[in-house]
mmCIF file of C-alpha atoms and ligand atoms in Angstrom:
data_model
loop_
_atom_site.group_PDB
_atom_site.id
_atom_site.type_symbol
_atom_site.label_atom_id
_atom_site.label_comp_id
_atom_site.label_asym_id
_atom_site.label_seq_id
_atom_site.Cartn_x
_atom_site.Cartn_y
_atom_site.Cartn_z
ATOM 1 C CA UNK A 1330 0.000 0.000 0.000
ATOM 2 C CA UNK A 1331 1.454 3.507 -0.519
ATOM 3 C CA UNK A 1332 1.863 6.069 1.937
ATOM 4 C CA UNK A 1333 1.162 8.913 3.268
ATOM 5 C CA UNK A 1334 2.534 11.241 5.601
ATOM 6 C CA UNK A 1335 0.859 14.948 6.782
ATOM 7 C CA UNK A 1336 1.823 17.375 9.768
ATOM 8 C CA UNK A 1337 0.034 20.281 11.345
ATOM 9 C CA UNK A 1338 0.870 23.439 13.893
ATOM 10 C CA UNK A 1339 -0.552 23.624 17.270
ATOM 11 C CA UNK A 1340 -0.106 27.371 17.332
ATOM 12 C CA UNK A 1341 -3.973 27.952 17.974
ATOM 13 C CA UNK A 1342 -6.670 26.766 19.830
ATOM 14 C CA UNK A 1343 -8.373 25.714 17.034
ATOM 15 C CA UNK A 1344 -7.890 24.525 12.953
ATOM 16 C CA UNK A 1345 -9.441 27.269 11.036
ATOM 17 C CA UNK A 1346 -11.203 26.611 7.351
ATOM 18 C CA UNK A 1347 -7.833 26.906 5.226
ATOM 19 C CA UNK A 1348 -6.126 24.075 7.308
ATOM 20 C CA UNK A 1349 -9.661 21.987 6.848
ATOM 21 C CA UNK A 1350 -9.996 22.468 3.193
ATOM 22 C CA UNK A 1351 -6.510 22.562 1.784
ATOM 23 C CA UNK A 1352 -5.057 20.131 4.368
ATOM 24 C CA UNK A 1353 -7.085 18.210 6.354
ATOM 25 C CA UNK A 1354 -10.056 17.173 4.933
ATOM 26 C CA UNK A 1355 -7.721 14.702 2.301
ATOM 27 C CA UNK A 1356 -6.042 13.393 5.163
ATOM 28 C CA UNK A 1357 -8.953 11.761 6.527
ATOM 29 C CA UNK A 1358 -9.799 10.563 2.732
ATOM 30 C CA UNK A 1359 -6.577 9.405 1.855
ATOM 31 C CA UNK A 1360 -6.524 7.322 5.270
ATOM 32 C CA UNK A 1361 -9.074 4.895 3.184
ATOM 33 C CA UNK A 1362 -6.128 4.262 0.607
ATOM 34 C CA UNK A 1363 -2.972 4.608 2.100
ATOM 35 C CA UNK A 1364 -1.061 3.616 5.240
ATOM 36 C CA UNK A 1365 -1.186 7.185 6.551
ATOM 37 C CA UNK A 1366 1.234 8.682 9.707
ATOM 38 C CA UNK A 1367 -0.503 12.273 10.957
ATOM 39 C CA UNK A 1368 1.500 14.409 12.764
ATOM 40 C CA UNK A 1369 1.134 16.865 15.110
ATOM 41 C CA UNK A 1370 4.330 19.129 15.075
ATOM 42 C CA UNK A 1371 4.504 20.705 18.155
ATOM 43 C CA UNK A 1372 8.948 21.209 17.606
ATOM 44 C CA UNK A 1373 7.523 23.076 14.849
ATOM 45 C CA UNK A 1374 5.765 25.238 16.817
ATOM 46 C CA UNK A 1375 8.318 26.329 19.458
ATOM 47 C CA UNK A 1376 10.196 28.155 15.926
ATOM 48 C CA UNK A 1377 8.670 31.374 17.419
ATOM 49 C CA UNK A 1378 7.943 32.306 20.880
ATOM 50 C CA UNK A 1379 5.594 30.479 22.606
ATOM 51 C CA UNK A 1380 3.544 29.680 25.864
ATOM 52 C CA UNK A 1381 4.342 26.209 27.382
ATOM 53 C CA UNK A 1382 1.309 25.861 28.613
ATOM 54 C CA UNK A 1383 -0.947 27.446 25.976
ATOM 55 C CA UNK A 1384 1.783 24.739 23.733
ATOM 56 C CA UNK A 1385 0.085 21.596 26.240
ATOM 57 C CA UNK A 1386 -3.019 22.715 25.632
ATOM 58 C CA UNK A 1387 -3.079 23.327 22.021
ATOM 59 C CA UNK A 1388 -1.179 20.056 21.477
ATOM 60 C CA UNK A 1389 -4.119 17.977 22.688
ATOM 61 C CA UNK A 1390 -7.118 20.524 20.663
ATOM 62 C CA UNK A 1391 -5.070 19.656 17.692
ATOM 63 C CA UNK A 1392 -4.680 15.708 18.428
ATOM 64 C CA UNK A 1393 -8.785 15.720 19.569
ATOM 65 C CA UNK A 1394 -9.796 18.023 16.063
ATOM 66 C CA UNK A 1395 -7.912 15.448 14.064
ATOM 67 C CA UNK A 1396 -10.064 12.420 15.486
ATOM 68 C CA UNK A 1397 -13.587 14.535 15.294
ATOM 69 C CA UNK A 1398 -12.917 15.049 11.781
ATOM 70 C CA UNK A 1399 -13.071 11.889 11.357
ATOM 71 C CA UNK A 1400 -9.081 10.625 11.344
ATOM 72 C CA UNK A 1401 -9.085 6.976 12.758
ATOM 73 C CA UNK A 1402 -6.450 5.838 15.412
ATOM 74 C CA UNK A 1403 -6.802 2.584 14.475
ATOM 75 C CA UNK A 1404 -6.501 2.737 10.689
ATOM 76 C CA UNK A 1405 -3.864 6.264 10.750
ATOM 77 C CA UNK A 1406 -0.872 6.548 12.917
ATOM 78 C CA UNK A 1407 -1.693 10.049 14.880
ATOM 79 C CA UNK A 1408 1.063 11.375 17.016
ATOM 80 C CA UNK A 1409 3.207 13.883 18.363
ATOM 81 C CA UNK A 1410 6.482 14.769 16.727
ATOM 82 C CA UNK A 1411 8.146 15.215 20.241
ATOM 83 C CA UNK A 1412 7.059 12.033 21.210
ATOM 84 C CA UNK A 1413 9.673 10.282 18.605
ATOM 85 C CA UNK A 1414 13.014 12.033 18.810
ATOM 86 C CA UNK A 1415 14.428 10.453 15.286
ATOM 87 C CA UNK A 1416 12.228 13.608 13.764
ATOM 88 C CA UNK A 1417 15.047 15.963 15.657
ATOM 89 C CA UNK A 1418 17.940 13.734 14.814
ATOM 90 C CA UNK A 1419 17.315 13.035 11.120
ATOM 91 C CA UNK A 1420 17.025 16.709 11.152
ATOM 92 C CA UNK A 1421 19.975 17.476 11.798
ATOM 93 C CA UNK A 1422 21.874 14.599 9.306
ATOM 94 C CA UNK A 1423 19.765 16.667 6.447
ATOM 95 C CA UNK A 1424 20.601 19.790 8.073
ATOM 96 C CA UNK A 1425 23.842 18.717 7.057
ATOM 97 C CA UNK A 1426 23.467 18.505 3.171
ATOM 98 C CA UNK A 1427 21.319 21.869 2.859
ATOM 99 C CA UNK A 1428 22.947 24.734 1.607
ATOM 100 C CA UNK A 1429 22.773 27.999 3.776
ATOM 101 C CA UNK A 1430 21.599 29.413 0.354
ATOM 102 C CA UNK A 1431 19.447 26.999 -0.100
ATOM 103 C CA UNK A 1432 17.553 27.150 3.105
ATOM 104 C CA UNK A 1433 17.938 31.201 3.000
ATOM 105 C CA UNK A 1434 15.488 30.748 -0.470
ATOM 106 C CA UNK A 1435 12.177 29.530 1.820
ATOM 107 C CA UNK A 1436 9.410 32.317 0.936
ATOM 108 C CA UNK A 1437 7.978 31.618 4.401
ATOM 109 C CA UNK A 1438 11.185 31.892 6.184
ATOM 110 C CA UNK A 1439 11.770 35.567 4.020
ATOM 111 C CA UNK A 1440 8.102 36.213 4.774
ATOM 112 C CA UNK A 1441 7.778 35.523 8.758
ATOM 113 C CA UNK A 1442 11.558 36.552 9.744
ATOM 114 C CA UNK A 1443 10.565 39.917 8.083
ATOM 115 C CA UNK A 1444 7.372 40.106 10.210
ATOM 116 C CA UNK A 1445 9.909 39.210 13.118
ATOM 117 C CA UNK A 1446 13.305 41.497 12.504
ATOM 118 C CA UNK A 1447 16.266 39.731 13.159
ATOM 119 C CA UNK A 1448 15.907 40.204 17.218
ATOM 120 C CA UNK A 1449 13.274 37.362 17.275
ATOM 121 C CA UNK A 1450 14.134 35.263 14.188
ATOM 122 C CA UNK A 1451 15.441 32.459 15.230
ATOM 123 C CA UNK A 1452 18.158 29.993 14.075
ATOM 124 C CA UNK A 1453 14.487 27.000 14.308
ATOM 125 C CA UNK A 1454 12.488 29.246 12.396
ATOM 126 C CA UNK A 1455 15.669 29.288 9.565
ATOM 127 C CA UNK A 1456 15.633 25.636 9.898
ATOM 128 C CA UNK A 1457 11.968 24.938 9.940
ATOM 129 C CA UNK A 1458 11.616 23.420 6.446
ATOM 130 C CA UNK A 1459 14.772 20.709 7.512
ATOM 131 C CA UNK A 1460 13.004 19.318 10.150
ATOM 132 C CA UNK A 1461 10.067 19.181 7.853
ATOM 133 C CA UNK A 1462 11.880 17.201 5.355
ATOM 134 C CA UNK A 1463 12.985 14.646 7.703
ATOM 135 C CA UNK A 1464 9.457 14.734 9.550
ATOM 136 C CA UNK A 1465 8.520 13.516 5.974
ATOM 137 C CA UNK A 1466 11.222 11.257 5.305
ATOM 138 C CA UNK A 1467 11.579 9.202 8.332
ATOM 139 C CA UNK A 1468 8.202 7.572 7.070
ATOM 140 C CA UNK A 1469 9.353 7.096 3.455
ATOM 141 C CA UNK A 1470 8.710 3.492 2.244
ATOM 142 C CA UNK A 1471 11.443 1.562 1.311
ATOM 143 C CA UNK A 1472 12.610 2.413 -2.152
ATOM 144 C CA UNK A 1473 12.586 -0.683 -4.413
ATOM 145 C CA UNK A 1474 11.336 -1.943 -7.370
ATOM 146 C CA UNK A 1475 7.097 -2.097 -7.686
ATOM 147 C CA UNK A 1476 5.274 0.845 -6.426
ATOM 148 C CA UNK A 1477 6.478 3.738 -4.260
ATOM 149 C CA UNK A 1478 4.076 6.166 -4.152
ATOM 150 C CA UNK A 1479 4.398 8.552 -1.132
ATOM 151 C CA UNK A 1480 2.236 11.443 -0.726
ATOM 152 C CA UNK A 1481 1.851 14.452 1.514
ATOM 153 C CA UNK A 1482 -1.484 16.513 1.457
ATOM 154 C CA UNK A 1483 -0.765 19.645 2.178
ATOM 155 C CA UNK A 1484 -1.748 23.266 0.958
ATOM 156 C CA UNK A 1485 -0.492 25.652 -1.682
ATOM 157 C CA UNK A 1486 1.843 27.597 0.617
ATOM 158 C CA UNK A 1487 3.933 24.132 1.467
ATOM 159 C CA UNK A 1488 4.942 23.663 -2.241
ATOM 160 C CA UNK A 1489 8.244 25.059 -1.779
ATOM 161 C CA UNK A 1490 9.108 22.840 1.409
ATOM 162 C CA UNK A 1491 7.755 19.662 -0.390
ATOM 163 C CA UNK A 1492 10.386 20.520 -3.306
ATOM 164 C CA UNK A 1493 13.127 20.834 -0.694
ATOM 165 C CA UNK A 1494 12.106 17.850 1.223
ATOM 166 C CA UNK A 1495 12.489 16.475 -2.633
ATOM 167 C CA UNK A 1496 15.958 17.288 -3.110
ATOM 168 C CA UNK A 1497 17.027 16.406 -0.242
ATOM 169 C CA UNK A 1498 15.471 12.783 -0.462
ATOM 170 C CA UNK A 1499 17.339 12.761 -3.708
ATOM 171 C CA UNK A 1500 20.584 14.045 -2.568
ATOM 172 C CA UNK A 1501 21.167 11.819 0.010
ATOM 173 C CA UNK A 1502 20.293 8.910 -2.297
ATOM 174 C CA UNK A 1503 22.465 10.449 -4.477
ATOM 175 C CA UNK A 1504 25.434 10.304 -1.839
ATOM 176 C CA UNK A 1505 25.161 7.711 0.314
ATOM 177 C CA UNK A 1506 22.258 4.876 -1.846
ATOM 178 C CA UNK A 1507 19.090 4.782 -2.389
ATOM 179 C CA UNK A 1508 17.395 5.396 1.230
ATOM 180 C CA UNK A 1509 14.472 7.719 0.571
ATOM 181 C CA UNK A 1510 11.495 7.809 -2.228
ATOM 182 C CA UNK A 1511 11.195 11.465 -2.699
ATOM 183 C CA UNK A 1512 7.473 12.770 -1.819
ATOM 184 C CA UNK A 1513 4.886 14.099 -3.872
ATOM 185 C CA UNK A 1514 3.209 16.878 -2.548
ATOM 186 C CA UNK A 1515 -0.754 16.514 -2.745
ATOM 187 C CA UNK A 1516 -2.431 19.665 -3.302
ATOM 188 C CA UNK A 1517 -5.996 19.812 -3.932
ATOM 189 C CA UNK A 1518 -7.596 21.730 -6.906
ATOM 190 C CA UNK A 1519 -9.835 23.806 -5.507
ATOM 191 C CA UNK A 1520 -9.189 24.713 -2.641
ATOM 192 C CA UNK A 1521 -5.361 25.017 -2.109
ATOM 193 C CA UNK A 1522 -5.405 28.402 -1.044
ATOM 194 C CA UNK A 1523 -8.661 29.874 0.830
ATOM 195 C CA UNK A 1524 -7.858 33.525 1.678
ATOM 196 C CA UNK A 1525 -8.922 35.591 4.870
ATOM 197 C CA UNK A 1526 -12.317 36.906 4.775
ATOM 198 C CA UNK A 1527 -11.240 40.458 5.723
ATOM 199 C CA UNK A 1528 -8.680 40.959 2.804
ATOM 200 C CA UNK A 1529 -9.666 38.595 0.171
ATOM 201 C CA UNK A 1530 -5.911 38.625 -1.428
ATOM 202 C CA UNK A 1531 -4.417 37.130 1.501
ATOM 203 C CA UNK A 1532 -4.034 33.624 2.826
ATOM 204 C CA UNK A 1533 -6.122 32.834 5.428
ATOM 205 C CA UNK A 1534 -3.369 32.614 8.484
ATOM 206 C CA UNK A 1535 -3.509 31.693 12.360
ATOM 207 C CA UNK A 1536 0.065 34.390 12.255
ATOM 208 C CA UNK A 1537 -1.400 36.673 10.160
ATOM 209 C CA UNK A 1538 -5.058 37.277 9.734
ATOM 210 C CA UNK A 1539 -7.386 38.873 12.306
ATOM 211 C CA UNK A 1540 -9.822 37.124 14.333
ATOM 212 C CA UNK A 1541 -12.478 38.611 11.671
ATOM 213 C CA UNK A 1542 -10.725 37.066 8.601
ATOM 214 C CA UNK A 1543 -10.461 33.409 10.350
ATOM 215 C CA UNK A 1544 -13.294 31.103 10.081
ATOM 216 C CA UNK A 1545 -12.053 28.418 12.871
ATOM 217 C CA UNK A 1546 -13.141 25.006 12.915
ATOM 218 C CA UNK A 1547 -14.224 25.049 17.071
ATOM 219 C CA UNK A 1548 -15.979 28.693 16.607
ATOM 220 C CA UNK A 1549 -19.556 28.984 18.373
ATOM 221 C CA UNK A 1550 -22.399 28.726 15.615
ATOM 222 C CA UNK A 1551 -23.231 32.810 16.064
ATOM 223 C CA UNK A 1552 -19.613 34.455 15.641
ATOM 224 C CA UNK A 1553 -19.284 31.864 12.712
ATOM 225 C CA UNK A 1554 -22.388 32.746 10.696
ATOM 226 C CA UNK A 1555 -21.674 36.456 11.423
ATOM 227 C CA UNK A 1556 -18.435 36.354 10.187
ATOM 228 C CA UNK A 1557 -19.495 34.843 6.919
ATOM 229 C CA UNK A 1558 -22.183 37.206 6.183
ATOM 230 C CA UNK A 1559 -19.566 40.353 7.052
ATOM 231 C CA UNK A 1560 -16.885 38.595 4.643
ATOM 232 C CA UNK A 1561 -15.598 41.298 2.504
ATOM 233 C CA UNK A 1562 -17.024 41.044 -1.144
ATOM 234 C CA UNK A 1563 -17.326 44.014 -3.952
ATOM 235 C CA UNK A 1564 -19.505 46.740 -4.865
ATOM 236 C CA UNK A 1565 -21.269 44.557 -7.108
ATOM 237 C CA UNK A 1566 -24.143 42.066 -6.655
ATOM 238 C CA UNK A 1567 -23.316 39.374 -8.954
ATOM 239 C CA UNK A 1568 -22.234 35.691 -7.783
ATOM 240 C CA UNK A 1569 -19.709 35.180 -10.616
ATOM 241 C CA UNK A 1570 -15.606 33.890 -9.958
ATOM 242 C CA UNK A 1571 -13.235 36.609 -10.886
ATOM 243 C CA UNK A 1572 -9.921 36.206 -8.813
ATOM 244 C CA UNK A 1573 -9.187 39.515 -10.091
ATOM 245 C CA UNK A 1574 -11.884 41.573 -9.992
ATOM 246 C CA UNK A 1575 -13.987 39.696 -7.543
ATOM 247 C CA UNK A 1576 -10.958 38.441 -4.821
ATOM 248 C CA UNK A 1577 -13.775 37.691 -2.101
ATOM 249 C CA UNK A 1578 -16.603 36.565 -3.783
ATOM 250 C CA UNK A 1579 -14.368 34.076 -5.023
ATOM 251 C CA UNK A 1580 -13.124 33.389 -1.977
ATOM 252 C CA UNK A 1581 -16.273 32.364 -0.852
ATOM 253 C CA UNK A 1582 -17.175 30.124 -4.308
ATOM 254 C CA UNK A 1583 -14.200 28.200 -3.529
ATOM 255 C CA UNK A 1584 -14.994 27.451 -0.570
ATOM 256 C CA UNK A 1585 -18.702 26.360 -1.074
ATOM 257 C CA UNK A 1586 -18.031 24.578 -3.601
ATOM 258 C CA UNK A 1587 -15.385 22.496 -1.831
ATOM 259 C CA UNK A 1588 -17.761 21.810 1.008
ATOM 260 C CA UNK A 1589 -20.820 21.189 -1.197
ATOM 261 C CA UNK A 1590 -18.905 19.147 -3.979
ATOM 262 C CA UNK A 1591 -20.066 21.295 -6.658
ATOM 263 C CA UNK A 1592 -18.405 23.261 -9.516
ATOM 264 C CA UNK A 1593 -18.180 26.507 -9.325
ATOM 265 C CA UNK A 1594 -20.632 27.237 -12.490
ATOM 266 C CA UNK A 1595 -23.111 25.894 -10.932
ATOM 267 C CA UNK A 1596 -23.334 27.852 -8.244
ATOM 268 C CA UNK A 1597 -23.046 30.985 -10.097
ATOM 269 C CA UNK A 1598 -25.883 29.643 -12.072
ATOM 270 C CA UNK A 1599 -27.943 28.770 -8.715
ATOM 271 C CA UNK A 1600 -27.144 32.170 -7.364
ATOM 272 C CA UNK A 1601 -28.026 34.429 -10.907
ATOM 273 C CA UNK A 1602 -29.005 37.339 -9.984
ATOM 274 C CA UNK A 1603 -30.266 36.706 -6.509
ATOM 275 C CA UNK A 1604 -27.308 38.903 -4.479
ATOM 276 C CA UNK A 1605 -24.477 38.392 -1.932
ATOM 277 C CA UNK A 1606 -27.256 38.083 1.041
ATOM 278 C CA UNK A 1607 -28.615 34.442 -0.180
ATOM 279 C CA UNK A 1608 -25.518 33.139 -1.288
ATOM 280 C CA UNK A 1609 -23.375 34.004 1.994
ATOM 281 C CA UNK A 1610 -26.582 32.821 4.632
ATOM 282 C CA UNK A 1611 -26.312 29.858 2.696
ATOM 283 C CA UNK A 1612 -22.725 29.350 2.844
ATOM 284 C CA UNK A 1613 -23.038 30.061 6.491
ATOM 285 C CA UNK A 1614 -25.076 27.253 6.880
ATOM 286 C CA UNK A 1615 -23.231 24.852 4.959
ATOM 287 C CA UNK A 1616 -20.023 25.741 7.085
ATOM 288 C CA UNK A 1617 -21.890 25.466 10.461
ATOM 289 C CA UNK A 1618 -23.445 22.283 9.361
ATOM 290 C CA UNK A 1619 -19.784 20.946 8.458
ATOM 291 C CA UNK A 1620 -18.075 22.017 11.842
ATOM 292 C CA UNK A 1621 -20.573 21.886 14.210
ATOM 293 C CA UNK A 1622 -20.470 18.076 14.809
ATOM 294 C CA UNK A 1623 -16.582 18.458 14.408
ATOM 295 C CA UNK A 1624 -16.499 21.054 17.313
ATOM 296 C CA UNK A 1625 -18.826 18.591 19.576
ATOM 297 C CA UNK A 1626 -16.648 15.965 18.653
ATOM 298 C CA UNK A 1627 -13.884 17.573 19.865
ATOM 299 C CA UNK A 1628 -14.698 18.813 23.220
ATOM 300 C CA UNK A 1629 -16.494 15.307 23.429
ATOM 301 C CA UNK A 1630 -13.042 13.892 23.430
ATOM 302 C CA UNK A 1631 -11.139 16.571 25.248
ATOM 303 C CA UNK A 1632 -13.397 15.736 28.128
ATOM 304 C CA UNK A 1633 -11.713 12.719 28.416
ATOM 305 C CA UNK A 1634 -7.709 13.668 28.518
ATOM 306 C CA UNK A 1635 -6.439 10.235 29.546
ATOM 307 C CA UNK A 1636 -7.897 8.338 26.793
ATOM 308 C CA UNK A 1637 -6.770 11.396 24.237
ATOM 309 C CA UNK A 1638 -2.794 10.631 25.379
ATOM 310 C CA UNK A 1639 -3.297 7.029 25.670
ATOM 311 C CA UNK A 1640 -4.161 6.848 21.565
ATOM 312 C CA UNK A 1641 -1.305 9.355 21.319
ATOM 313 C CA UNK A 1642 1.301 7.070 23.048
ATOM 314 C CA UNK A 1643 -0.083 4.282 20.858
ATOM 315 C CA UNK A 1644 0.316 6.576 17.696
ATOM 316 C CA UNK A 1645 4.120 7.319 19.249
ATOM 317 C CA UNK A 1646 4.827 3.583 19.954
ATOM 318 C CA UNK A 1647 3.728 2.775 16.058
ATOM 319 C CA UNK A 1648 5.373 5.873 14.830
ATOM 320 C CA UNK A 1649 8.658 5.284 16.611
ATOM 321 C CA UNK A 1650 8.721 1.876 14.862
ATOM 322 C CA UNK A 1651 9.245 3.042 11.336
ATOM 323 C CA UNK A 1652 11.219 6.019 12.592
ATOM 324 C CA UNK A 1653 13.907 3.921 14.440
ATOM 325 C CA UNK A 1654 14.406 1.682 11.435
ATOM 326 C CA UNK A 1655 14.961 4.531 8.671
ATOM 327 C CA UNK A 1656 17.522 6.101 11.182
ATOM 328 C CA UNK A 1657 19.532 2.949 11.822
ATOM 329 C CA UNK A 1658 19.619 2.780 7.763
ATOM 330 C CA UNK A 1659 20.663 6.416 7.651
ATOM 331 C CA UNK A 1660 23.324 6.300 10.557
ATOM 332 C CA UNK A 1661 24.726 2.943 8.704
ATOM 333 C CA UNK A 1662 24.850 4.717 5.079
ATOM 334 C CA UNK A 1663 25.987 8.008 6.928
ATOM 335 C CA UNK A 1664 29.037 6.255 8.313
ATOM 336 C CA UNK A 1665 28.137 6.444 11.940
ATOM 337 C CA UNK A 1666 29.470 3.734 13.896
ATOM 338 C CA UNK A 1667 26.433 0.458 15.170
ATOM 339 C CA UNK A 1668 26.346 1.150 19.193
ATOM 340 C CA UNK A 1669 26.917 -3.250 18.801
HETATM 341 P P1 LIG B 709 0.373 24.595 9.160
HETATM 342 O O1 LIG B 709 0.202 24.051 10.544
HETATM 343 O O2 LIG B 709 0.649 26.035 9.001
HETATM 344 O O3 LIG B 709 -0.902 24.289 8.299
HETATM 345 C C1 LIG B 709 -1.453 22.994 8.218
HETATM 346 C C2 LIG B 709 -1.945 22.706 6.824
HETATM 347 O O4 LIG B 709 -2.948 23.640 6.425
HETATM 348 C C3 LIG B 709 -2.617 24.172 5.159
HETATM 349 N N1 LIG B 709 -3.119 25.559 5.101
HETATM 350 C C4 LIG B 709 -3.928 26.046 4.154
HETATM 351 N N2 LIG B 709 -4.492 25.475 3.067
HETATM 352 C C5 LIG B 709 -5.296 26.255 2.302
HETATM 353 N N3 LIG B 709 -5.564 27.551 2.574
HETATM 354 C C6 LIG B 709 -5.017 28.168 3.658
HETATM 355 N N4 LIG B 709 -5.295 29.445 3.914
HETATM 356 C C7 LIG B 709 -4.158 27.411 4.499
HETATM 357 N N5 LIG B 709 -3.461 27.690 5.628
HETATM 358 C C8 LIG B 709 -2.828 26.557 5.982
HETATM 359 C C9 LIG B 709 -1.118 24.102 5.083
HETATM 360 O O5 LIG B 709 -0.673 24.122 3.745
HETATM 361 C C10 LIG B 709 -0.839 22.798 5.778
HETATM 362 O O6 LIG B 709 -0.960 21.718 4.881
HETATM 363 N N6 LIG B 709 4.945 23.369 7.668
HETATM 364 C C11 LIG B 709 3.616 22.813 7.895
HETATM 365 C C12 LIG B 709 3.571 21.789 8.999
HETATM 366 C C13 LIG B 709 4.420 20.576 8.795
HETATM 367 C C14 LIG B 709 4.246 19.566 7.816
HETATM 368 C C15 LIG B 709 5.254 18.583 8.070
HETATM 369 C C16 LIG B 709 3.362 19.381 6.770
HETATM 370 C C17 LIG B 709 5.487 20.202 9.560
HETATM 371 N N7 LIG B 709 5.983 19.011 9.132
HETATM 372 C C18 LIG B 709 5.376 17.458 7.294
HETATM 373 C C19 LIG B 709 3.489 18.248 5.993
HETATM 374 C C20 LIG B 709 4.494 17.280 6.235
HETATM 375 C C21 LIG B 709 2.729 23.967 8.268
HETATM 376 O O7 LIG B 709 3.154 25.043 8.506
HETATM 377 O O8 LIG B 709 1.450 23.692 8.403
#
């Protein structure tokens, strides 16, 4: 069976509509077809300053979200990257065959260190995409003859750190034999980019968008719909997809038509002339019906802590399985000396 491998910040106290529809909605599909590893990347999140408790917390609301949307411990490995320590080790062997150039090149490095000045950019946040590439690597199937197919679903914005994570799979095959099968990034077509309700041009962001531009996946049922109906559109009335001209409004036909399942056209033909006002109370009511059982879900199963670690420990102890066995390969090809 192929695989697949995902990861996802807890730097919020909730998953907002971008991570669902770009990310996390084909994790729980792809779960069906693949032997699937889902990660939740709290080394990741300590890249920028950071609450230890608010970490804790945020750590198990991400872990809980994944199950109520549906991800099954039994079928998909669901853990926490600091729970298996190869993730920081293989790191660092990759860190090792990345160009400082290289690494300098990461848009979202450029884009969050200049948010940050260089006072509170820090040497993990310059490294960030490393550890990604050996997150996704340590689960790489074995390369070999017959299928390797190894996928990662992520969104738009992690293009650049799949094609890393690519070159460095193929570097250290490359240099030291054929270890790694270099991942293909999985992107969905519709939805790769969803873009903050407040200013339509930008990415929908837990960093960078206000509480206004955020639809998040745990939000009570009122803020939610109220949000929706006060997402930014144009001057105009018509329901028609114009990324130019029309940023929000087609914003907001992306996104209903990757919760409803529908193309586009057709709901610009369903909403002819009939306004914004129709079109947005009905997308309000297709995103509450989507994360309202999600967000039940969720505290459902944050109610109960000590079952929520006890699947994560099981996710570690099946995670650290495949993890320990790509690093004794890499150590061997590396040149490190067996411990005997
Ligand atoms: P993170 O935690 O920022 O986001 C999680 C996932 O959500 C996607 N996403 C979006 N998709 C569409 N529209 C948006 N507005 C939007 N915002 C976020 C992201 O593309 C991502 O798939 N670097 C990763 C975490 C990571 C990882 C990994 C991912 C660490 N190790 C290994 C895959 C494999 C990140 O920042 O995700």
């Amino acid at each position: 069976t192929p695989r697949v491998l995902s990861g996802i910040q807890p730097t919020a106290d909730s998953f907002h509509l971008g991570n669902y529809l770009g990310a996390l909605r084909q994790w729980v599909a792809l779960q069906e077809s693949h032997e699937a590893f889902y990660c939740v990347v709290d080394l990741h999140a300590i890249t920028v300053e950071h609450d230890p408790d608010a970490l804790r917390r945020r750590t198990r609301i991400a872990a809980a979200q994944l199950l109520a949307m549906g991800v099954d411990p039994e079928r998909a490995t669901v853990f926490v990257q600091s729970h298996v320590p190869e993730h920081a080790e293989l790191a660092w062997v990759l860190g090792c065959l990345t160009g400082f150039g290289e690494a300098g090149r990461m848009t979202q490095f450029k884009d969050k260190s200049s948010k940050q000045g260089t006072a509170g950019t820090t040497v993990g946040l310059f490294t960030y995409p490393i550890l990604q590439a050996a997150d996704i690597l340590l689960y790489s199937p074995e390369p070999g003859p017959g299928e390797r197919v190894f996928h990662v679903p992520v969104g738009e914005d992690q293009r650049q750190h799949l094609e890393l994570t690519r070159t460095l799979a193929q570097r250290f095959n490359h240099r030291f034999g054929d270890t790694f099968v270099p991942p293909e990034a999985y992107i969905p077509a519709g939805a790769a980019k969803i873009t903050d309700l407040q200013e339509p041009t930008a990415k929908m962001s837990k960093s960078a968008s206000s509480p206004q531009g955020i639809v998040d996946v745990l939000e009570e049922p009122g803020p939610m719909r109220k949000k929706i109906m006060r997402a930014v559109t144009d001057t105009g009335s018509e329901v028609v997809y114009d990324e130019e001209k029309k940023a929000g409004v087609t914003n907001l036909l992306r996104i209903y038509s990757a919760l409803e399942g529908v193309p586009v056209t057709a709901l610009e033909e369903r909403y002819a002339g009939s306004g914004y006002g129709q079109f947005k109370k009905d997308l309000a009511q297709l995103v509450l019906d989507t994360f309202t059982p999600i967000r039940e879900r969720t505290l459902a199963l944050l109610g109960d802590e000590e079952r929520l670690d006890r699947l994560l420990a099981q996710g570690a102890d099946r995670a650290s399985r495949v993890a320990a066995r790509t690093m004794d390969t890499v150590r061997e090809r590396v040149g490190f000396v067996g411990r005997g």
